[in-house]
Amino acid sequence: MSEKTRYSDEELEEFRQIINDKLALAQRDYEQMMRVITNEDSNDVDDTSPTYKALEEGSATQSKEEVMNMAARQQKFIMGLKAALVRIENKTYGIDRITGKLIPKERLRAVPHATLSVESKQLEKQRK
């Protein structure tokens, strides 16, 4: 029996559902982070009243920077999920981009936007 070269349409549909669920959650989290960054959820006067509490301001700035970093990572994750949906449409989803073999289902269920198997990822890290 020859080795499978791609996932079946039924399997791709299962992965599409997983990705869509993760995408909806990721987009909700991203929007929430953006509301924090832009103070949309705040009724206070933090950004309009003069304050002389340098330590508190520094802490608030650091927190905002951390949220901005998290939002950037979340945006990258969303882009990865959307790219995975394109690969599903092209029926190339789940194929390791280095070896051309199928990435195990367990990995794709855990990391649905993966383009490398664990082995390929480790090899790639060793080369760097």
PDB file of C-alpha atoms in Angstrom:
ATOM      1  CA  MET A   1       0.000   0.000   0.000  1.00  0.00           C
ATOM      2  CA  SER A   2       1.389   3.397  -0.954  1.00  0.00           C
ATOM      3  CA  GLU A   3       1.775   6.226   1.540  1.00  0.00           C
ATOM      4  CA  LYS A   4      -0.941   8.898   1.568  1.00  0.00           C
ATOM      5  CA  THR A   5       0.132  12.112  -0.136  1.00  0.00           C
ATOM      6  CA  ARG A   6      -2.718  14.318   1.126  1.00  0.00           C
ATOM      7  CA  TYR A   7      -5.574  14.313   3.588  1.00  0.00           C
ATOM      8  CA  SER A   8      -9.035  13.320   2.350  1.00  0.00           C
ATOM      9  CA  ASP A   9     -11.760  15.914   1.855  1.00  0.00           C
ATOM     10  CA  GLU A  10     -13.467  14.658   5.041  1.00  0.00           C
ATOM     11  CA  GLU A  11     -10.245  15.058   7.028  1.00  0.00           C
ATOM     12  CA  LEU A  12      -9.693  18.521   5.541  1.00  0.00           C
ATOM     13  CA  GLU A  13     -13.213  19.468   6.608  1.00  0.00           C
ATOM     14  CA  GLU A  14     -12.423  18.388  10.188  1.00  0.00           C
ATOM     15  CA  PHE A  15      -9.318  20.597  10.136  1.00  0.00           C
ATOM     16  CA  ARG A  16     -11.299  23.484   8.611  1.00  0.00           C
ATOM     17  CA  GLN A  17     -13.699  23.348  11.574  1.00  0.00           C
ATOM     18  CA  ILE A  18     -10.820  23.304  14.082  1.00  0.00           C
ATOM     19  CA  ILE A  19      -9.191  26.267  12.336  1.00  0.00           C
ATOM     20  CA  ASN A  20     -12.431  28.249  12.084  1.00  0.00           C
ATOM     21  CA  ASP A  21     -13.067  27.731  15.812  1.00  0.00           C
ATOM     22  CA  LYS A  22      -9.525  28.849  16.695  1.00  0.00           C
ATOM     23  CA  LEU A  23      -9.764  31.766  14.262  1.00  0.00           C
ATOM     24  CA  ALA A  24     -12.982  33.065  15.821  1.00  0.00           C
ATOM     25  CA  LEU A  25     -11.440  32.896  19.296  1.00  0.00           C
ATOM     26  CA  ALA A  26      -8.176  34.488  18.136  1.00  0.00           C
ATOM     27  CA  GLN A  27      -9.989  37.354  16.407  1.00  0.00           C
ATOM     28  CA  ARG A  28     -12.113  37.976  19.501  1.00  0.00           C
ATOM     29  CA  ASP A  29      -8.978  38.078  21.674  1.00  0.00           C
ATOM     30  CA  TYR A  30      -7.212  40.389  19.208  1.00  0.00           C
ATOM     31  CA  GLU A  31     -10.149  42.810  19.163  1.00  0.00           C
ATOM     32  CA  GLN A  32     -10.193  42.811  22.956  1.00  0.00           C
ATOM     33  CA  MET A  33      -6.460  43.614  23.045  1.00  0.00           C
ATOM     34  CA  MET A  34      -6.961  46.449  20.582  1.00  0.00           C
ATOM     35  CA  ARG A  35      -9.732  47.899  22.782  1.00  0.00           C
ATOM     36  CA  VAL A  36      -7.311  47.845  25.722  1.00  0.00           C
ATOM     37  CA  ILE A  37      -4.599  49.563  23.670  1.00  0.00           C
ATOM     38  CA  THR A  38      -6.963  52.283  22.462  1.00  0.00           C
ATOM     39  CA  ASN A  39      -8.686  52.658  25.869  1.00  0.00           C
ATOM     40  CA  GLU A  40     -12.097  51.929  24.308  1.00  0.00           C
ATOM     41  CA  ASP A  41     -13.234  49.911  27.310  1.00  0.00           C
ATOM     42  CA  SER A  42     -12.162  52.560  29.787  1.00  0.00           C
ATOM     43  CA  ASN A  43     -14.281  55.302  31.322  1.00  0.00           C
ATOM     44  CA  ASP A  44     -11.447  56.822  33.271  1.00  0.00           C
ATOM     45  CA  VAL A  45      -9.439  59.939  32.537  1.00  0.00           C
ATOM     46  CA  ASP A  46      -5.971  58.358  32.428  1.00  0.00           C
ATOM     47  CA  ASP A  47      -5.074  59.800  29.081  1.00  0.00           C
ATOM     48  CA  THR A  48      -6.668  63.240  29.615  1.00  0.00           C
ATOM     49  CA  SER A  49      -5.800  64.268  33.177  1.00  0.00           C
ATOM     50  CA  PRO A  50      -2.311  65.495  34.020  1.00  0.00           C
ATOM     51  CA  THR A  51      -0.581  63.219  36.452  1.00  0.00           C
ATOM     52  CA  TYR A  52       2.786  63.344  38.125  1.00  0.00           C
ATOM     53  CA  LYS A  53       3.070  59.725  39.184  1.00  0.00           C
ATOM     54  CA  ALA A  54       6.054  58.733  37.062  1.00  0.00           C
ATOM     55  CA  LEU A  55       6.273  55.189  38.368  1.00  0.00           C
ATOM     56  CA  GLU A  56       2.608  54.516  37.706  1.00  0.00           C
ATOM     57  CA  GLU A  57       2.876  56.009  34.232  1.00  0.00           C
ATOM     58  CA  GLY A  58       5.905  53.860  33.499  1.00  0.00           C
ATOM     59  CA  SER A  59       4.020  50.796  34.634  1.00  0.00           C
ATOM     60  CA  ALA A  60       1.024  51.687  32.483  1.00  0.00           C
ATOM     61  CA  THR A  61       3.297  52.262  29.476  1.00  0.00           C
ATOM     62  CA  GLN A  62       5.022  48.935  30.027  1.00  0.00           C
ATOM     63  CA  SER A  63       1.668  47.164  30.313  1.00  0.00           C
ATOM     64  CA  LYS A  64       0.461  48.799  27.106  1.00  0.00           C
ATOM     65  CA  GLU A  65       3.672  47.730  25.332  1.00  0.00           C
ATOM     66  CA  GLU A  66       3.155  44.166  26.541  1.00  0.00           C
ATOM     67  CA  VAL A  67      -0.417  44.177  25.245  1.00  0.00           C
ATOM     68  CA  MET A  68       0.818  45.593  21.927  1.00  0.00           C
ATOM     69  CA  ASN A  69       3.377  42.762  21.670  1.00  0.00           C
ATOM     70  CA  MET A  70       0.679  40.221  22.472  1.00  0.00           C
ATOM     71  CA  ALA A  71      -1.603  41.779  19.856  1.00  0.00           C
ATOM     72  CA  ALA A  72       1.172  41.553  17.242  1.00  0.00           C
ATOM     73  CA  ARG A  73       1.691  37.865  18.052  1.00  0.00           C
ATOM     74  CA  GLN A  74      -2.054  37.294  17.914  1.00  0.00           C
ATOM     75  CA  GLN A  75      -2.233  38.995  14.518  1.00  0.00           C
ATOM     76  CA  LYS A  76       0.556  36.720  13.248  1.00  0.00           C
ATOM     77  CA  PHE A  77      -1.357  33.689  14.590  1.00  0.00           C
ATOM     78  CA  ILE A  78      -4.522  34.857  12.794  1.00  0.00           C
ATOM     79  CA  MET A  79      -2.589  35.235   9.547  1.00  0.00           C
ATOM     80  CA  GLY A  80      -1.206  31.705   9.994  1.00  0.00           C
ATOM     81  CA  LEU A  81      -4.712  30.320  10.502  1.00  0.00           C
ATOM     82  CA  LYS A  82      -6.005  32.141   7.418  1.00  0.00           C
ATOM     83  CA  ALA A  83      -3.082  30.774   5.383  1.00  0.00           C
ATOM     84  CA  ALA A  84      -3.989  27.281   6.629  1.00  0.00           C
ATOM     85  CA  LEU A  85      -7.543  27.781   5.318  1.00  0.00           C
ATOM     86  CA  VAL A  86      -6.077  28.665   1.907  1.00  0.00           C
ATOM     87  CA  ARG A  87      -4.022  25.449   1.994  1.00  0.00           C
ATOM     88  CA  ILE A  88      -7.218  23.519   2.768  1.00  0.00           C
ATOM     89  CA  GLU A  89      -8.873  25.084  -0.281  1.00  0.00           C
ATOM     90  CA  ASN A  90      -5.823  24.131  -2.374  1.00  0.00           C
ATOM     91  CA  LYS A  91      -5.828  20.628  -0.827  1.00  0.00           C
ATOM     92  CA  THR A  92      -2.197  21.092   0.243  1.00  0.00           C
ATOM     93  CA  TYR A  93      -2.997  21.399   3.947  1.00  0.00           C
ATOM     94  CA  GLY A  94      -1.021  19.177   6.290  1.00  0.00           C
ATOM     95  CA  ILE A  95       1.864  18.547   3.909  1.00  0.00           C
ATOM     96  CA  ASP A  96       5.294  19.195   5.429  1.00  0.00           C
ATOM     97  CA  ARG A  97       6.899  21.958   3.359  1.00  0.00           C
ATOM     98  CA  ILE A  98      10.368  20.380   3.689  1.00  0.00           C
ATOM     99  CA  THR A  99       9.757  16.637   3.323  1.00  0.00           C
ATOM    100  CA  GLY A 100       6.500  16.663   1.365  1.00  0.00           C
ATOM    101  CA  LYS A 101       5.097  14.030   3.736  1.00  0.00           C
ATOM    102  CA  LEU A 102       1.912  14.370   5.751  1.00  0.00           C
ATOM    103  CA  ILE A 103       2.181  16.101   9.110  1.00  0.00           C
ATOM    104  CA  PRO A 104       0.636  13.825  11.779  1.00  0.00           C
ATOM    105  CA  LYS A 105      -3.001  14.622  12.607  1.00  0.00           C
ATOM    106  CA  GLU A 106      -2.180  14.983  16.303  1.00  0.00           C
ATOM    107  CA  ARG A 107       0.206  17.851  15.529  1.00  0.00           C
ATOM    108  CA  LEU A 108      -2.290  19.554  13.236  1.00  0.00           C
ATOM    109  CA  ARG A 109      -5.015  19.304  15.848  1.00  0.00           C
ATOM    110  CA  ALA A 110      -2.702  20.961  18.384  1.00  0.00           C
ATOM    111  CA  VAL A 111      -1.087  23.450  15.967  1.00  0.00           C
ATOM    112  CA  PRO A 112      -3.507  23.738  13.036  1.00  0.00           C
ATOM    113  CA  HIS A 113      -1.409  26.321  11.192  1.00  0.00           C
ATOM    114  CA  ALA A 114       1.726  24.126  11.238  1.00  0.00           C
ATOM    115  CA  THR A 115       3.609  23.727   7.961  1.00  0.00           C
ATOM    116  CA  LEU A 116       6.310  21.466   9.392  1.00  0.00           C
ATOM    117  CA  SER A 117       6.303  18.175  11.257  1.00  0.00           C
ATOM    118  CA  VAL A 118       8.045  18.162  14.633  1.00  0.00           C
ATOM    119  CA  GLU A 119      11.054  16.428  13.058  1.00  0.00           C
ATOM    120  CA  SER A 120      11.364  19.014  10.280  1.00  0.00           C
ATOM    121  CA  LYS A 121      10.994  21.849  12.786  1.00  0.00           C
ATOM    122  CA  GLN A 122      13.820  20.404  14.888  1.00  0.00           C
ATOM    123  CA  LEU A 123      16.015  20.013  11.809  1.00  0.00           C
ATOM    124  CA  GLU A 124      15.304  23.600  10.825  1.00  0.00           C
ATOM    125  CA  LYS A 125      16.290  24.824  14.313  1.00  0.00           C
ATOM    126  CA  GLN A 126      19.545  22.848  14.179  1.00  0.00           C
ATOM    127  CA  ARG A 127      20.498  24.500  10.899  1.00  0.00           C
ATOM    128  CA  LYS A 128      20.180  27.998  12.386  1.00  0.00           C
TER     129      LYS A 128
END
